[in-house]
C-alpha cells in the first residue's frame, strides 16, 4: 500500500474539464468510468475504498491514479455522483478537486476512427509508389476482434510493393489503450511525414529508402470505437471476460497480454475488473494474436510504441526483469537522446507483459515506449502542439542506425537460425531468430562481441561463433554469416 503525504489522487475516467454533474446528461447506459482528482493525506484509505469497488490505484509522476466503474442510475445520476464524491472526499480526509464521468467521444478537433482509417487509406492512394495499407488480420488469416474489426498497418518504403531482403523492418504502433486518443494523431503524423516529405527531406528519404516502416494508428479498434460511442475513458479491449451473476466484466489490457514477463511481479493484474487485467493467458486476445504474427513475420529491428500520458521515453525492461549492463546502458543512451530532443524525461518501463518487452526479448529490436502529452485527451490545440513537439524525436528514432545486420546463409541460400550474444549476464534467455530471408540484426554498443549462430536444422548445418567488432555507432556494420565456411 502506497504511503504519501498530501498528494493528488486520480480516480480515472475522462479527460474533460467540466464537472461530473454536467456529464450525467451525456452518459450512455447506467455505468460509467469515473475520473476525479482528490487532495488527500491518506492514500491508503482511498486505495481501500477504490479496491472495495473493484477499482485500482497506480502511481503516475508522484500522483496516485485510480480507475473505477460506478453506477449512474437514470433520473438520479447527479445525486448519486454527489454522494459518491462526498464519500471519496471523506475517506481521503481531503477535497475532490475535479471529477468527470466517461461520456461518448473525444474532444473537438480529433479524428474519429472512421476519419483515421480514411486518412491512412488516402496516404496509400496519394503515394502509391511508397505507401500501401495492409489488412493485417486478413494477411495472417486470423480472426477479427469480438466486434468484427481488423487491424491495419500502413507500409512506407521506397519499393513498397516488394519485400526487400536488404532492408530492416520498423514498427510504429499507437493506441494499445483506447482512451489515449493523442497517440493515433501522432501515428498519423508519422505516416504523413514519411509520405508527404519523401521528396523534399533528405532525412525522411533516407529512412524510407533504408527501412520498411509500418505504422498502426490503433492496436485496439474495438476499444477506440467504444471511446467514441460510449465512454471516453475506456482503456481495455471489449471482450466479455466474465458474466457471473448480474455483473458483466469487459476487457483485457492488451499491453499486458504479451508472452514475455506475462506472469512476472511487475506484469498485469490477475483480477478481471482491473484496468491492467492481463487476460487468462498470453496472446489470449485477437488483437495481440495479430501482433504476434506480425512481429514473428517481420522481426522488427525497431519498435516505437506510443502511449499517453507522462512525457517520458521509456526503455526495456520493467523493474522486475533485468538486462546485461552493457545492453541496458545502450538502451538508456538512446532513451535519453530521444527524451532530450523533445523535452521529455527518460525512464525505465513500468512493466513486463507488454509490447516493447516482447519485441526485444523475442525479436531483438530496439523497443521504446513513449508516454506522450500530459493527459489522455488534451484539447485539440494542445494535442496539435504535442504532435509537433514529438515529431523530431520520432524521426530521430526512425533514423538511429542499427549497429549490426547481415544474412545467415549457406551456399547462397538463406538459413533459418537464432543468434545470441555470448559472455553477457543474460537472465531471461534472450536469443533471436532471423527473418525468413536470412536477415538478422543486433543491438550492441561499440566493442568486440562473440555471437553464437545456431541453425534450426542442426542435422544439415553446423553452429558457428563469429566475432564482431563494432567501432562506429553512427554506422551500420554488415556481417554476413556463411554456415558452409
Short mmCIF file of C-alpha atoms in Angstrom, two decimals:
data_model
loop_
_atom_site.label_atom_id
_atom_site.label_comp_id
_atom_site.label_asym_id
_atom_site.label_seq_id
_atom_site.Cartn_x
_atom_site.Cartn_y
_atom_site.Cartn_z
CA UNK A 1 0.00 0.00 0.00
CA UNK A 2 1.37 3.39 -1.00
CA UNK A 3 2.03 5.98 1.68
CA UNK A 4 2.42 9.64 0.79
CA UNK A 5 1.90 12.96 2.46
CA UNK A 6 -0.54 15.40 0.87
CA UNK A 7 -0.96 14.11 -2.69
CA UNK A 8 -3.39 14.20 -5.58
CA UNK A 9 -5.39 11.06 -6.25
CA UNK A 10 -6.72 10.44 -9.74
CA UNK A 11 -9.85 8.33 -9.98
CA UNK A 12 -9.63 7.78 -13.72
CA UNK A 13 -12.06 8.02 -16.47
CA UNK A 14 -12.45 11.09 -18.60
CA UNK A 15 -10.10 13.82 -19.63
CA UNK A 16 -12.63 16.63 -19.98
CA UNK A 17 -12.54 19.69 -17.75
CA UNK A 18 -16.26 20.09 -16.87
CA UNK A 19 -17.93 18.89 -13.65
CA UNK A 20 -19.25 15.40 -13.10
CA UNK A 21 -22.84 16.62 -12.70
CA UNK A 22 -22.74 18.10 -16.20
CA UNK A 23 -21.71 14.73 -17.60
CA UNK A 24 -24.82 12.97 -16.31
CA UNK A 25 -26.85 14.28 -19.24
CA UNK A 26 -24.45 12.63 -21.72
CA UNK A 27 -23.67 9.30 -20.02
CA UNK A 28 -24.62 6.24 -22.08
CA UNK A 29 -26.07 3.39 -20.02
CA UNK A 30 -26.17 3.10 -16.22
CA UNK A 31 -22.46 2.55 -15.55
CA UNK A 32 -19.53 4.76 -16.47
CA UNK A 33 -15.88 5.32 -15.77
CA UNK A 34 -15.23 7.93 -13.10
CA UNK A 35 -12.39 10.42 -13.07
CA UNK A 36 -11.74 12.51 -10.02
CA UNK A 37 -8.86 14.38 -8.52
CA UNK A 38 -8.69 14.34 -4.77
CA UNK A 39 -6.32 16.12 -2.43
CA UNK A 40 -5.75 13.70 0.42
CA UNK A 41 -3.42 12.92 3.26
CA UNK A 42 -4.42 9.25 3.48
CA UNK A 43 -3.91 7.45 0.18
CA UNK A 44 -4.12 4.11 1.99
CA UNK A 45 -7.77 4.61 2.90
CA UNK A 46 -8.52 5.84 -0.62
CA UNK A 47 -6.91 2.71 -2.01
CA UNK A 48 -9.08 0.53 0.23
CA UNK A 49 -12.19 2.44 -0.83
CA UNK A 50 -11.35 2.08 -4.52
CA UNK A 51 -10.46 -1.60 -4.30
CA UNK A 52 -13.73 -2.33 -2.48
CA UNK A 53 -15.49 -1.02 -5.59
CA UNK A 54 -13.39 -3.08 -8.00
CA UNK A 55 -11.20 -0.13 -8.90
CA UNK A 56 -7.47 0.32 -8.99
CA UNK A 57 -4.74 2.76 -7.97
CA UNK A 58 -1.43 3.40 -9.72
CA UNK A 59 1.37 5.91 -9.28
CA UNK A 60 1.99 8.37 -12.10
CA UNK A 61 4.56 11.13 -11.69
CA UNK A 62 4.17 11.20 -7.92
CA UNK A 63 0.38 11.14 -8.09
CA UNK A 64 -1.88 8.19 -7.42
CA UNK A 65 -4.11 7.24 -10.34
CA UNK A 66 -7.26 5.23 -9.79
CA UNK A 67 -9.70 3.65 -12.24
CA UNK A 68 -13.20 2.76 -11.11
CA UNK A 69 -16.55 1.92 -12.72
CA UNK A 70 -19.56 3.45 -10.98
CA UNK A 71 -23.34 3.16 -11.15
CA UNK A 72 -25.11 6.17 -12.68
CA UNK A 73 -28.85 5.38 -12.36
CA UNK A 74 -31.19 7.14 -14.74
CA UNK A 75 -33.05 10.02 -13.12
CA UNK A 76 -30.75 10.26 -10.11
CA UNK A 77 -27.29 10.39 -11.66
CA UNK A 78 -26.38 13.80 -10.25
CA UNK A 79 -27.48 12.89 -6.73
CA UNK A 80 -25.60 9.57 -6.92
CA UNK A 81 -22.48 11.35 -8.20
CA UNK A 82 -22.62 13.92 -5.40
CA UNK A 83 -22.97 11.18 -2.81
CA UNK A 84 -20.10 9.16 -4.30
CA UNK A 85 -17.68 12.07 -4.48
CA UNK A 86 -18.59 13.21 -0.98
CA UNK A 87 -17.83 9.74 0.30
CA UNK A 88 -14.50 9.73 -1.56
CA UNK A 89 -13.52 13.09 -0.08
CA UNK A 90 -14.43 11.95 3.45
CA UNK A 91 -12.49 8.69 3.09
CA UNK A 92 -9.35 10.53 2.00
CA UNK A 93 -9.77 13.31 4.50
CA UNK A 94 -9.35 15.86 1.73
CA UNK A 95 -11.16 17.59 -1.09
CA UNK A 96 -12.31 16.49 -4.55
CA UNK A 97 -10.53 18.92 -6.87
CA UNK A 98 -12.12 17.77 -10.16
CA UNK A 99 -14.36 14.98 -11.38
CA UNK A 100 -15.76 13.59 -14.62
CA UNK A 101 -17.81 10.67 -15.84
CA UNK A 102 -16.94 8.83 -19.04
CA UNK A 103 -19.07 10.13 -21.90
CA UNK A 104 -19.07 9.50 -25.65
CA UNK A 105 -16.44 10.93 -27.94
CA UNK A 106 -13.12 12.71 -27.98
CA UNK A 107 -12.51 16.45 -27.83
CA UNK A 108 -13.40 18.56 -30.86
CA UNK A 109 -10.58 18.56 -33.38
CA UNK A 110 -9.65 14.89 -33.01
CA UNK A 111 -10.06 12.35 -35.81
CA UNK A 112 -12.73 9.70 -35.28
CA UNK A 113 -11.88 6.05 -36.04
CA UNK A 114 -13.53 6.40 -39.43
CA UNK A 115 -11.54 9.52 -40.23
CA UNK A 116 -8.28 7.88 -39.16
CA UNK A 117 -8.90 4.88 -41.40
CA UNK A 118 -9.80 7.16 -44.29
CA UNK A 119 -6.67 9.27 -43.75
CA UNK A 120 -4.41 6.22 -43.82
CA UNK A 121 -6.13 4.95 -46.96
CA UNK A 122 -5.75 8.39 -48.53
CA UNK A 123 -2.00 8.34 -47.88
CA UNK A 124 -1.78 4.97 -49.62
CA UNK A 125 -3.83 6.32 -52.56
CA UNK A 126 -1.86 9.58 -52.82
CA UNK A 127 1.59 7.97 -52.59
CA UNK A 128 1.19 4.52 -54.19
CA UNK A 129 4.89 4.18 -55.02
CA UNK A 130 5.93 4.33 -51.36
CA UNK A 131 2.80 3.59 -49.28
CA UNK A 132 0.38 0.67 -49.01
CA UNK A 133 -2.34 -0.02 -46.42
CA UNK A 134 -2.27 -3.65 -45.25
CA UNK A 135 -5.11 -5.52 -43.57
CA UNK A 136 -3.02 -7.45 -41.05
CA UNK A 137 -5.89 -9.59 -39.79
CA UNK A 138 -6.61 -10.79 -43.31
CA UNK A 139 -2.94 -11.10 -44.28
CA UNK A 140 -2.23 -13.53 -41.44
CA UNK A 141 -5.56 -15.37 -41.69
CA UNK A 142 -6.54 -14.59 -38.10
CA UNK A 143 -9.94 -13.95 -36.50
CA UNK A 144 -11.43 -10.48 -36.32
CA UNK A 145 -11.92 -8.82 -32.95
CA UNK A 146 -15.06 -9.52 -30.94
CA UNK A 147 -16.72 -6.52 -32.61
CA UNK A 148 -15.66 -7.72 -36.06
CA UNK A 149 -12.81 -5.25 -36.61
CA UNK A 150 -9.46 -5.82 -38.33
CA UNK A 151 -6.03 -4.35 -37.56
CA UNK A 152 -4.23 -2.33 -40.24
CA UNK A 153 -0.74 -1.03 -40.90
CA UNK A 154 0.50 1.48 -43.45
CA UNK A 155 3.74 0.24 -45.01
CA UNK A 156 6.07 3.01 -46.18
CA UNK A 157 9.15 2.06 -48.19
CA UNK A 158 10.88 3.10 -51.40
CA UNK A 159 9.72 -0.05 -53.22
CA UNK A 160 6.55 -0.61 -51.26
CA UNK A 161 5.20 -3.44 -53.42
CA UNK A 162 8.31 -5.54 -52.76
CA UNK A 163 9.51 -7.28 -49.62
CA UNK A 164 13.12 -6.11 -49.78
CA UNK A 165 15.61 -8.52 -48.21
CA UNK A 166 18.24 -5.80 -47.79
CA UNK A 167 16.00 -3.53 -45.69
CA UNK A 168 15.24 -3.91 -41.99
CA UNK A 169 11.68 -3.61 -40.69
CA UNK A 170 10.49 -0.91 -38.28
CA UNK A 171 7.14 -0.61 -36.45
CA UNK A 172 5.33 2.43 -35.06
CA UNK A 173 2.19 1.42 -33.15
CA UNK A 174 -0.33 3.51 -31.21
CA UNK A 175 -3.43 3.11 -29.07
CA UNK A 176 -2.99 -0.16 -27.21
CA UNK A 177 -5.12 1.68 -24.63
CA UNK A 178 -8.31 3.02 -26.16
CA UNK A 179 -8.65 6.31 -24.23
CA UNK A 180 -5.16 7.52 -25.20
CA UNK A 181 -6.53 9.50 -28.13
CA UNK A 182 -3.48 11.67 -28.65
CA UNK A 183 -1.49 8.64 -29.84
CA UNK A 184 -3.39 7.87 -33.09
CA UNK A 185 -2.90 11.53 -34.02
CA UNK A 186 0.85 11.15 -33.56
CA UNK A 187 0.86 7.92 -35.58
CA UNK A 188 -1.00 9.72 -38.37
CA UNK A 189 1.61 12.48 -38.26
CA UNK A 190 4.43 9.93 -38.57
CA UNK A 191 2.75 8.38 -41.61
CA UNK A 192 2.06 11.80 -43.14
CA UNK A 193 5.65 13.00 -42.63
CA UNK A 194 7.16 9.87 -44.19
CA UNK A 195 4.99 10.14 -47.28
CA UNK A 196 4.50 13.86 -47.90
CA UNK A 197 8.10 14.83 -47.17
CA UNK A 198 9.78 11.97 -49.04
CA UNK A 199 10.53 14.22 -52.00
CA UNK A 200 11.91 17.22 -50.11
CA UNK A 201 13.58 15.95 -46.91
CA UNK A 202 16.85 14.03 -47.10
CA UNK A 203 16.32 12.65 -43.59
CA UNK A 204 12.85 11.32 -44.42
CA UNK A 205 14.09 9.98 -47.75
CA UNK A 206 16.94 8.11 -46.04
CA UNK A 207 14.51 6.48 -43.58
CA UNK A 208 12.10 5.42 -46.32
CA UNK A 209 14.91 4.16 -48.56
CA UNK A 210 16.71 2.26 -45.80
CA UNK A 211 13.80 0.66 -43.95
CA UNK A 212 10.40 -0.87 -44.41
CA UNK A 213 8.36 1.19 -41.94
CA UNK A 214 4.94 0.04 -40.73
CA UNK A 215 2.59 2.45 -38.92
CA UNK A 216 -0.51 1.33 -36.98
CA UNK A 217 -2.83 4.06 -35.71
CA UNK A 218 -4.64 1.69 -33.34
CA UNK A 219 -3.91 -1.65 -31.76
CA UNK A 220 -7.34 -1.59 -30.12
CA UNK A 221 -10.07 -0.81 -32.68
CA UNK A 222 -12.95 -2.12 -30.54
CA UNK A 223 -11.88 -0.04 -27.57
CA UNK A 224 -11.30 3.02 -29.74
CA UNK A 225 -14.79 2.74 -31.19
CA UNK A 226 -16.22 2.38 -27.68
CA UNK A 227 -14.42 5.54 -26.58
CA UNK A 228 -16.18 7.45 -29.34
CA UNK A 229 -19.58 5.81 -28.95
CA UNK A 230 -19.93 5.37 -25.20
CA UNK A 231 -17.13 6.02 -22.68
CA UNK A 232 -14.12 8.20 -23.48
CA UNK A 233 -12.09 6.86 -20.58
CA UNK A 234 -12.28 3.20 -21.61
CA UNK A 235 -8.80 1.61 -21.59
CA UNK A 236 -9.01 -2.10 -22.44
CA UNK A 237 -10.42 -4.07 -25.35
CA UNK A 238 -14.09 -5.03 -25.41
CA UNK A 239 -14.17 -8.79 -24.96
CA UNK A 240 -16.58 -10.05 -22.30
CA UNK A 241 -14.32 -11.76 -19.77
CA UNK A 242 -16.83 -12.56 -17.02
CA UNK A 243 -20.60 -12.68 -16.70
CA UNK A 244 -21.06 -14.32 -13.34
CA UNK A 245 -24.28 -13.27 -11.63
CA UNK A 246 -25.68 -9.99 -12.86
CA UNK A 247 -22.31 -8.29 -13.35
CA UNK A 248 -20.64 -8.35 -16.76
CA UNK A 249 -16.92 -7.56 -16.87
CA UNK A 250 -15.33 -6.48 -20.12
CA UNK A 251 -11.84 -6.08 -21.34
CA UNK A 252 -8.22 -7.21 -21.29
CA UNK A 253 -5.34 -4.75 -21.12
CA UNK A 254 -3.72 -5.52 -24.46
CA UNK A 255 -0.38 -4.15 -23.30
CA UNK A 256 -0.22 -6.75 -20.52
CA UNK A 257 -1.24 -9.68 -22.75
CA UNK A 258 2.13 -10.39 -24.39
CA UNK A 259 4.11 -13.51 -23.59
CA UNK A 260 7.40 -12.31 -22.14
CA UNK A 261 7.00 -11.40 -18.47
CA UNK A 262 3.24 -12.06 -18.57
CA UNK A 263 3.34 -13.56 -15.06
CA UNK A 264 6.24 -11.56 -13.60
CA UNK A 265 5.81 -9.47 -10.48
CA UNK A 266 5.62 -6.23 -12.49
CA UNK A 267 3.21 -7.67 -15.04
CA UNK A 268 -0.54 -7.08 -15.34
CA UNK A 269 -3.24 -7.92 -12.83
CA UNK A 270 -4.95 -11.29 -12.46
CA UNK A 271 -8.20 -9.57 -11.43
CA UNK A 272 -10.67 -9.37 -14.30
CA UNK A 273 -12.05 -5.99 -13.30
CA UNK A 274 -8.63 -4.40 -13.17
CA UNK A 275 -7.66 -1.85 -15.79
CA UNK A 276 -4.41 -3.81 -16.19
CA UNK A 277 -6.04 -7.26 -16.38
CA UNK A 278 -3.54 -9.38 -18.30
CA UNK A 279 -6.00 -11.93 -19.70
CA UNK A 280 -6.30 -15.66 -18.96
CA UNK A 281 -3.08 -16.49 -20.83
CA UNK A 282 -0.59 -14.73 -23.13
CA UNK A 283 -1.96 -13.77 -26.53
CA UNK A 284 -5.49 -14.68 -25.50
CA UNK A 285 -6.86 -11.74 -27.49
CA UNK A 286 -7.49 -11.43 -31.23
CA UNK A 287 -5.59 -8.13 -31.28
CA UNK A 288 -2.40 -9.47 -29.71
CA UNK A 289 -2.58 -12.63 -31.83
CA UNK A 290 -2.33 -10.42 -34.90
CA UNK A 291 0.59 -8.54 -33.40
CA UNK A 292 2.37 -11.77 -32.53
CA UNK A 293 2.04 -12.97 -36.13
CA UNK A 294 3.15 -9.55 -37.42
CA UNK A 295 6.26 -9.46 -35.24
CA UNK A 296 7.14 -13.09 -35.96
CA UNK A 297 6.91 -12.40 -39.68
CA UNK A 298 8.70 -9.06 -39.77
CA UNK A 299 11.24 -9.48 -36.90
CA UNK A 300 11.28 -5.71 -36.34
CA UNK A 301 14.66 -4.09 -35.78
CA UNK A 302 12.94 -1.14 -34.09
CA UNK A 303 9.57 -0.77 -32.36
CA UNK A 304 8.13 2.58 -31.25
CA UNK A 305 5.04 2.16 -29.06
CA UNK A 306 3.02 5.36 -28.48
CA UNK A 307 1.05 5.87 -25.25
CA UNK A 308 -0.14 8.70 -23.01
CA UNK A 309 0.45 10.29 -20.70
CA UNK A 310 3.62 11.31 -18.76
CA UNK A 311 6.05 12.93 -21.22
CA UNK A 312 8.51 10.11 -20.76
CA UNK A 313 10.60 7.98 -23.12
CA UNK A 314 10.68 4.51 -21.55
CA UNK A 315 13.16 1.72 -22.19
CA UNK A 316 13.27 -2.02 -21.56
CA UNK A 317 12.71 -3.87 -19.31
CA UNK A 318 10.29 -3.30 -16.45
CA UNK A 319 11.74 -3.25 -12.92
CA UNK A 320 11.25 -6.99 -12.34
CA UNK A 321 13.31 -8.12 -15.36
CA UNK A 322 16.99 -7.47 -15.88
CA UNK A 323 19.30 -6.90 -18.82
CA UNK A 324 23.10 -7.08 -19.06
CA UNK A 325 24.57 -3.75 -18.03
CA UNK A 326 26.04 -3.16 -21.50
CA UNK A 327 22.67 -3.60 -23.22
CA UNK A 328 20.77 -1.64 -20.57
CA UNK A 329 23.29 1.20 -20.98
CA UNK A 330 22.80 1.28 -24.74
CA UNK A 331 19.02 1.46 -24.35
CA UNK A 332 19.33 4.19 -21.73
CA UNK A 333 21.55 6.26 -24.01
CA UNK A 334 19.02 6.12 -26.84
CA UNK A 335 16.15 6.85 -24.44
CA UNK A 336 17.94 9.91 -23.07
CA UNK A 337 18.83 11.24 -26.53
CA UNK A 338 15.22 10.88 -27.67
CA UNK A 339 13.85 12.45 -24.47
CA UNK A 340 16.29 15.37 -24.52
CA UNK A 341 15.40 16.19 -28.12
CA UNK A 342 11.71 16.69 -27.28
CA UNK A 343 11.95 17.93 -23.69
CA UNK A 344 10.73 14.70 -22.09
CA UNK A 345 12.20 12.61 -19.28
CA UNK A 346 13.97 9.30 -19.80
CA UNK A 347 12.64 6.44 -17.66
CA UNK A 348 12.61 2.70 -17.30
CA UNK A 349 9.50 0.83 -18.37
CA UNK A 350 6.99 0.17 -15.61
CA UNK A 351 6.03 -3.32 -16.59
CA UNK A 352 6.50 -6.60 -18.37
CA UNK A 353 3.93 -8.47 -20.41
CA UNK A 354 3.80 -5.58 -22.87
CA UNK A 355 4.65 -4.90 -26.48
CA UNK A 356 8.15 -3.50 -26.06
CA UNK A 357 9.36 -6.19 -23.66
CA UNK A 358 8.11 -8.89 -26.03
CA UNK A 359 9.58 -7.14 -29.08
CA UNK A 360 13.07 -7.12 -27.61
CA UNK A 361 13.02 -10.45 -25.81
CA UNK A 362 11.63 -12.39 -28.77
CA UNK A 363 12.92 -10.44 -31.76
CA UNK A 364 15.87 -8.38 -30.53
CA UNK A 365 14.66 -4.98 -31.70
CA UNK A 366 15.33 -1.62 -30.06
CA UNK A 367 11.91 -1.22 -28.46
CA UNK A 368 10.79 2.02 -26.87
CA UNK A 369 7.55 3.23 -25.31
CA UNK A 370 6.82 6.95 -25.39
CA UNK A 371 4.28 8.28 -22.88
CA UNK A 372 3.22 11.42 -24.73
CA UNK A 373 1.43 14.55 -23.53
CA UNK A 374 0.11 15.44 -20.07
CA UNK A 375 -3.35 13.90 -20.38
CA UNK A 376 -5.07 11.18 -22.36
CA UNK A 377 -7.03 13.65 -24.48
CA UNK A 378 -5.64 17.19 -24.29
CA UNK A 379 -7.68 19.91 -26.04
CA UNK A 380 -7.09 19.99 -29.79
CA UNK A 381 -4.68 22.93 -29.73
CA UNK A 382 -2.57 21.20 -27.07
CA UNK A 383 -2.77 17.91 -28.95
CA UNK A 384 -1.55 19.57 -32.14
CA UNK A 385 1.30 21.23 -30.25
CA UNK A 386 2.27 17.85 -28.76
CA UNK A 387 2.26 16.23 -32.20
CA UNK A 388 4.70 18.89 -33.40
CA UNK A 389 6.77 18.59 -30.21
CA UNK A 390 7.41 14.86 -30.55
CA UNK A 391 7.91 14.89 -34.34
CA UNK A 392 11.71 15.42 -34.23
CA UNK A 393 12.05 12.60 -31.70
CA UNK A 394 10.07 10.20 -33.85
CA UNK A 395 12.23 10.97 -36.87
CA UNK A 396 15.38 10.66 -34.75
CA UNK A 397 14.26 7.24 -33.58
CA UNK A 398 13.50 6.05 -37.09
CA UNK A 399 16.94 7.27 -38.18
CA UNK A 400 19.02 5.54 -35.49
CA UNK A 401 21.46 3.19 -37.26
CA UNK A 402 21.05 -0.48 -36.36
CA UNK A 403 24.52 -1.47 -35.07
CA UNK A 404 24.82 -4.84 -36.82
CA UNK A 405 22.93 -6.64 -39.56
CA UNK A 406 23.61 -9.31 -42.12
CA UNK A 407 22.31 -12.50 -43.71
CA UNK A 408 22.78 -16.04 -42.45
CA UNK A 409 23.13 -18.34 -45.44
CA UNK A 410 24.67 -21.49 -46.86
CA UNK A 411 25.76 -21.77 -50.49
CA UNK A 412 23.92 -18.53 -51.18
CA UNK A 413 20.58 -19.66 -49.75
CA UNK A 414 19.13 -18.25 -46.51
CA UNK A 415 19.26 -20.49 -43.44
CA UNK A 416 16.82 -20.21 -40.52
CA UNK A 417 18.81 -19.72 -37.34
CA UNK A 418 18.98 -17.92 -34.00
CA UNK A 419 21.66 -15.52 -32.86
CA UNK A 420 22.81 -14.98 -29.29
CA UNK A 421 25.41 -12.65 -27.82
CA UNK A 422 27.63 -14.73 -25.55
CA UNK A 423 29.59 -13.77 -22.42
CA UNK A 424 26.90 -11.40 -21.16
CA UNK A 425 24.85 -11.74 -18.00
CA UNK A 426 21.53 -12.72 -19.58
CA UNK A 427 18.84 -13.71 -17.09
CA UNK A 428 15.90 -14.24 -19.47
CA UNK A 429 17.49 -16.49 -22.12
CA UNK A 430 17.47 -13.90 -24.90
CA UNK A 431 18.20 -15.24 -28.36
CA UNK A 432 16.68 -14.05 -31.60
CA UNK A 433 15.53 -15.78 -34.78
CA UNK A 434 16.45 -14.31 -38.12
CA UNK A 435 13.91 -13.49 -40.81
CA UNK A 436 12.74 -15.97 -43.42
CA UNK A 437 15.10 -14.32 -45.92
CA UNK A 438 18.04 -14.93 -43.56
CA UNK A 439 18.49 -11.35 -42.33
CA UNK A 440 19.27 -10.73 -38.65
CA UNK A 441 20.07 -7.66 -36.55
CA UNK A 442 21.86 -6.96 -33.27
CA UNK A 443 21.77 -4.04 -30.84
CA UNK A 444 25.16 -3.75 -29.17
CA UNK A 445 27.35 -0.80 -28.16
CA UNK A 446 30.85 -0.34 -29.59
CA UNK A 447 33.15 -3.19 -28.64
CA UNK A 448 34.08 -6.76 -29.52
CA UNK A 449 31.26 -9.28 -29.36
CA UNK A 450 31.10 -13.03 -29.66
CA UNK A 451 27.88 -14.16 -31.33
CA UNK A 452 26.62 -17.73 -31.49
CA UNK A 453 24.72 -18.60 -34.66
CA UNK A 454 22.63 -21.78 -34.26
CA UNK A 455 20.75 -23.17 -37.29
CA UNK A 456 17.27 -24.56 -36.77
CA UNK A 457 18.30 -27.64 -38.77
CA UNK A 458 21.38 -28.87 -36.92
CA UNK A 459 21.42 -32.10 -38.92
CA UNK A 460 22.23 -30.17 -42.10
CA UNK A 461 24.17 -27.17 -40.79
CA UNK A 462 26.68 -26.63 -38.02
CA UNK A 463 26.53 -23.90 -35.41
CA UNK A 464 29.09 -21.14 -35.61
CA UNK A 465 30.54 -18.47 -33.33
CA UNK A 466 31.54 -15.23 -35.03
CA UNK A 467 33.50 -12.28 -33.68
CA UNK A 468 32.00 -8.87 -34.42
CA UNK A 469 33.88 -5.60 -33.94
CA UNK A 470 31.60 -2.59 -33.59
CA UNK A 471 33.51 0.70 -33.69
CA UNK A 472 31.27 3.47 -35.09
CA UNK A 473 27.80 3.82 -33.53
CA UNK A 474 26.77 6.12 -36.38
CA UNK A 475 27.17 3.38 -38.98
CA UNK A 476 25.55 0.01 -39.54
CA UNK A 477 28.05 -2.82 -39.68
CA UNK A 478 27.16 -5.58 -42.16
CA UNK A 479 28.32 -9.06 -41.12
CA UNK A 480 27.05 -11.92 -43.27
CA UNK A 481 27.41 -15.43 -41.86
CA UNK A 482 28.00 -18.44 -44.15
CA UNK A 483 27.40 -21.71 -42.33
CA UNK A 484 29.31 -23.59 -45.05
CA UNK A 485 32.58 -21.83 -44.29
#
